[in-house]
Coordinates of C-alpha atoms and ligand atoms in Angstrom, one line a residue:
X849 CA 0.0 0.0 0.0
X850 CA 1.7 3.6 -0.4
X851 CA -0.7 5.1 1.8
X852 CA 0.7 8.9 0.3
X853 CA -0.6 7.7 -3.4
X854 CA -3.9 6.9 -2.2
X855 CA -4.8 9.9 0.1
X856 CA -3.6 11.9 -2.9
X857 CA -5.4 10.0 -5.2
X858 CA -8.9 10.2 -2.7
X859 CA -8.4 13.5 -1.5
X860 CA -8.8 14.5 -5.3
X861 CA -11.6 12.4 -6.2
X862 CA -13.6 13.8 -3.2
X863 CA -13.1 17.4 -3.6
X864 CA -14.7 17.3 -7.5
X865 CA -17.5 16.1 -4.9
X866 CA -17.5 18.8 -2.0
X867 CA -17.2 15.6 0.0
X868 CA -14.6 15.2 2.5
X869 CA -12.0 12.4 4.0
X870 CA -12.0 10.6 7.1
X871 CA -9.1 8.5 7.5
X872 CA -10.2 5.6 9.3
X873 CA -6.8 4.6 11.0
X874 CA -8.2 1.7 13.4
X875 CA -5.8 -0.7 14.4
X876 CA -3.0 0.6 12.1
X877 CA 0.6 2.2 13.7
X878 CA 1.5 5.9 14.5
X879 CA 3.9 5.7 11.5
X880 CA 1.4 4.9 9.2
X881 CA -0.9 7.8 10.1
X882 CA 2.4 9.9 10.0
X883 CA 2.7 9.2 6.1
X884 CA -1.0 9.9 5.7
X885 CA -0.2 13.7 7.8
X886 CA 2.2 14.1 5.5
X887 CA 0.5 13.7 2.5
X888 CA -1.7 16.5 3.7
X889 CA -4.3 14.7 5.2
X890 CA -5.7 15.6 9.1
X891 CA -9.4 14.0 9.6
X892 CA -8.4 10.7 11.2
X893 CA -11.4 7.9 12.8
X894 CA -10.6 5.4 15.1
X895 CA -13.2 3.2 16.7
X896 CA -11.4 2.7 20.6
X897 CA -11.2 5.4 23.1
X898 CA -7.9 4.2 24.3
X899 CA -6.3 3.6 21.1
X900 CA -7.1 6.8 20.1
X901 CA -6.2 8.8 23.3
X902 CA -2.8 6.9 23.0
X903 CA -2.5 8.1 19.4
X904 CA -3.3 11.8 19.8
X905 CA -0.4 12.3 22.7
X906 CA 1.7 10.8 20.2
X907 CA 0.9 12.5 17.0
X908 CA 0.7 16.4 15.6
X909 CA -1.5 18.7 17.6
X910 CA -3.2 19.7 14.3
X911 CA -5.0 16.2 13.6
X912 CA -8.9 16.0 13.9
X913 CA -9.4 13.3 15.7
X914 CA -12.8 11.4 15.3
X915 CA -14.9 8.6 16.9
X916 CA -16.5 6.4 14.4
X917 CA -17.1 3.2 16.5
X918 CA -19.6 2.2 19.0
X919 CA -18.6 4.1 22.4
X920 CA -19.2 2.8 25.9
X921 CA -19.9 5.3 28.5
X922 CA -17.3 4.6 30.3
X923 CA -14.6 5.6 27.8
X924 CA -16.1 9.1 27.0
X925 CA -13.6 10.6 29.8
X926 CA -10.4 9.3 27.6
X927 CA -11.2 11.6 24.7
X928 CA -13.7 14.4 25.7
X929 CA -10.9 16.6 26.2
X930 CA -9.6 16.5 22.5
X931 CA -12.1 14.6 20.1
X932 CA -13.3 16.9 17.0
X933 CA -16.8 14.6 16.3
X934 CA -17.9 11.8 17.5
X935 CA -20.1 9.7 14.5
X936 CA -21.4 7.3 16.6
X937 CA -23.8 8.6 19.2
X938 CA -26.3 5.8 19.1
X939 CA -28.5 6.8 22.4
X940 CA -29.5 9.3 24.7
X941 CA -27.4 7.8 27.4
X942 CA -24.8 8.5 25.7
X943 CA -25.1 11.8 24.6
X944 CA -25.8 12.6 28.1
X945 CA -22.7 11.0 28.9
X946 CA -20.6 13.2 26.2
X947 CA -22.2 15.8 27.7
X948 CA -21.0 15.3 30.9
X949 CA -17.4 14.8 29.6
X950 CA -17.8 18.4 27.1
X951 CA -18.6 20.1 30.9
X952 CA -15.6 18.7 32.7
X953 CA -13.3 19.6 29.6
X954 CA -15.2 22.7 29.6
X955 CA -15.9 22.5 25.8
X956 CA -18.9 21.7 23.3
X957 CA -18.7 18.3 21.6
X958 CA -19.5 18.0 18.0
X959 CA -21.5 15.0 17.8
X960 CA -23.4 12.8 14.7
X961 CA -26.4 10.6 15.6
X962 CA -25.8 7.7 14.2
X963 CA -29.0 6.1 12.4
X964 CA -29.5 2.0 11.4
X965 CA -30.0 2.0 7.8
X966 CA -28.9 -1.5 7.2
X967 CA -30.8 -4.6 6.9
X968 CA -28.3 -6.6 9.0
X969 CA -29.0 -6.9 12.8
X970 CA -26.2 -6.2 14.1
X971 CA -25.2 -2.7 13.7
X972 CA -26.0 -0.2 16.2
X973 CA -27.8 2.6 15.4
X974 CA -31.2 4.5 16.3
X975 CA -34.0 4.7 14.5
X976 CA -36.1 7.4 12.8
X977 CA -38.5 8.1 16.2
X978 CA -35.3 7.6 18.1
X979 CA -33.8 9.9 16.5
X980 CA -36.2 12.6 16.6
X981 CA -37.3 12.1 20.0
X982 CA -33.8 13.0 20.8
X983 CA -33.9 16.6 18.8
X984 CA -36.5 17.3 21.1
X985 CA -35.8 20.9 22.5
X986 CA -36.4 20.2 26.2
X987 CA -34.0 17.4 26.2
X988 CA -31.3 19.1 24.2
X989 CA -31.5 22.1 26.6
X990 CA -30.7 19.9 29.3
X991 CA -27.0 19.3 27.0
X992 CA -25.2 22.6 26.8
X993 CA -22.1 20.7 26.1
X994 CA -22.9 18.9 22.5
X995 CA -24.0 20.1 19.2
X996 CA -25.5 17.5 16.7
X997 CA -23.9 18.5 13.9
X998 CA -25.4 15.6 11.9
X999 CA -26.4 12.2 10.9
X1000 CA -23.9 8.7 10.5
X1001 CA -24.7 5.2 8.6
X1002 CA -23.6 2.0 7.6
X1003 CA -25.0 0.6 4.6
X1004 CA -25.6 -3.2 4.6
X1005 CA -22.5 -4.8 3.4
X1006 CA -23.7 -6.8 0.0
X1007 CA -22.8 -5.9 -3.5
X1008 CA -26.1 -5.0 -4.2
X1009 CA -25.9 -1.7 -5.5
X1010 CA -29.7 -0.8 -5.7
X1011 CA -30.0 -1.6 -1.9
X1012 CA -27.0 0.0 -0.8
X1013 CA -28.4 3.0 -2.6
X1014 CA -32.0 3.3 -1.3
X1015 CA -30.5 3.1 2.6
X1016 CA -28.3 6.2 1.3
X1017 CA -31.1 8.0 -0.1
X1018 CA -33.5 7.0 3.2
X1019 CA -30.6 8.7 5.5
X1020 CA -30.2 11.8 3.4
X1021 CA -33.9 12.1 3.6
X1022 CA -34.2 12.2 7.2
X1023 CA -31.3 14.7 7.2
X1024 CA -32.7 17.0 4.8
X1025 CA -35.8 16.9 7.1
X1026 CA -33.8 17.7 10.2
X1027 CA -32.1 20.5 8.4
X1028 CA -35.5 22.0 7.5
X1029 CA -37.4 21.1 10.6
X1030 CA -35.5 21.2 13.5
X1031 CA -32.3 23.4 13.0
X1032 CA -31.0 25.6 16.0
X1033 CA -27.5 26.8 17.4
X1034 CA -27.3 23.6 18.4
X1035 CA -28.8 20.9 16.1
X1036 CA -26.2 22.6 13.0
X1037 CA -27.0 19.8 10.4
X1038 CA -23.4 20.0 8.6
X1039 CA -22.2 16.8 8.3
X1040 CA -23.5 14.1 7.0
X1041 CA -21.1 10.9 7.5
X1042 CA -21.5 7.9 5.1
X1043 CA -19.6 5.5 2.6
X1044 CA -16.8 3.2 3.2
X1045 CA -14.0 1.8 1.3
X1046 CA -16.6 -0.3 -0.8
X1047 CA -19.4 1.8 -1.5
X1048 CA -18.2 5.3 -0.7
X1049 CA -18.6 6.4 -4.2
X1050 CA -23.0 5.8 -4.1
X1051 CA -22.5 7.6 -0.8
X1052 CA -20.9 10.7 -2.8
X1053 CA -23.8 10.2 -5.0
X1054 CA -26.2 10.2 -2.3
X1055 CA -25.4 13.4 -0.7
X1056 CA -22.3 12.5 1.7
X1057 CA -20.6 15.2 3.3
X1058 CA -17.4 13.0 4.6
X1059 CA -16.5 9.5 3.9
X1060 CA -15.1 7.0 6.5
X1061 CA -12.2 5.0 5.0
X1062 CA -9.6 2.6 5.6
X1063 CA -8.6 -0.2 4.2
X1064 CA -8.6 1.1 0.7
X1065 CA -6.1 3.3 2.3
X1066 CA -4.1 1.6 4.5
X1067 CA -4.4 -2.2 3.5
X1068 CA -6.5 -4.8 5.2
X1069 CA -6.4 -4.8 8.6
X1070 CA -5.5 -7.9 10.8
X1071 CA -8.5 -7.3 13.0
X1072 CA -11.3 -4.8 14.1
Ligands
PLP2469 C1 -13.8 0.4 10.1 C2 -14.8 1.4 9.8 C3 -14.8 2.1 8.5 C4 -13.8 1.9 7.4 O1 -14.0 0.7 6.8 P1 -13.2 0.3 5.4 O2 -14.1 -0.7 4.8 O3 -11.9 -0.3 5.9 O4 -13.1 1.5 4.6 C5 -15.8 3.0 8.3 N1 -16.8 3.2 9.3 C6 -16.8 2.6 10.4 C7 -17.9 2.9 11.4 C8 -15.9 1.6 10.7 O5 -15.9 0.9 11.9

């Protein structure tokens, strides 16, 4: 892999989009995320707390450090005082939790909801009600210390394009209607996070604001 070619190469294909890059450095070394900082590129998403804490104290003060994996409560602490979004808020427990954190750090976390679109079981996520239940005013005057500044979602993993496709379109739906319903100083409807290695170019097609990938930048990785 020669990780500088390929954020070249994506940074370039993106930008004829007005769609941005998060590198999605998960389980790869500091040295490798060094080439990628060198090649220009500063949005980095890991998917631990720890691993990412350990990271930032290790690596350039100018990196945007985000959260794309499922976050326990407990790990908020590690990287309220630094992270730059977190994708994957996926309840109100959570957010209340981030929250929290943003007060002790004294700072307002940028934060995406992150909303199932797939058919697979398995991935986390909050559904449409969910969602807007959580835009509610009265509970988001209760968090000072967040700002939804979007929506997040994982497409089912097939190679059916049509599918893959319509869970887009269903996601930029609801965030259209956020944006036109429910905006504020603090629900700022910016970002809206979607695509992967595999499918990122429907999700350009689809209305994604930042893509999340990895290993079609840094090789496969040995585990998640
Ligand atoms: C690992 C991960 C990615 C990147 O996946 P690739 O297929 O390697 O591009 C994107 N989003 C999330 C939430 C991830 O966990």
């Amino acid at each position: 892999m020669n990780i500088r070619e390929n954020i070249e190469r994506f940074t370039e294909e993106l930008e004829k989009n007005g769609t941005r890059l998060c590198a999605v450095s998960k389980t790869k070394p500091v040295e490798d995320i060094k080439e990628a900082y060198e090649a220009g590129q500063r949005v980095f998403g890991e998917n631990k707390a720890q691993e990412m804490a350990a990271k930032q104290e290790e690596l350039p003060d100018d990196i945007q450090w985000h959260m794309i994996g499922h976050l326990q409560r407990n790990k908020v602490k590690y990287i309220a005082p630094f992270v730059s979004l977190i994708h994957s808020v996926d309840s109100e427990r959570l957010l209340r939790e981030v929250n929290k954190q943003g007060a002790k750090a004294e700072r307002v976390i940028p934060c995406l909801l992150q909303v199932h679109i797939a058919e697979e079981e398995t991935k986390f996520g909050l559904d449409r009600e969910e969602v807007l239940a959580l835009l509610k005013p009265e509970t988001l005057q209760e968090l000072p210390n967040v700002e939804i500044r979007g929506l997040m979602g994982m497409a089912t993993n097939t190679d059916d394009e049509a599918l893959v496709r319509k869970e887009f379109k269903s996601l930029k739906g609801l965030f259209d209607e956020i944006k036109e319903n429910h905006s504020s100083e603090q629900v700022t409807m910016k970002e809206l996070s979607m695509g992967m290695s595999g499918d990122y170019q429907i999700a350009m097609e689809e209305g994604s604001t930042l893509v999340r990938i990895g290993s079609a930048i840094f090789g496969a990785r040995n585990y998640d």
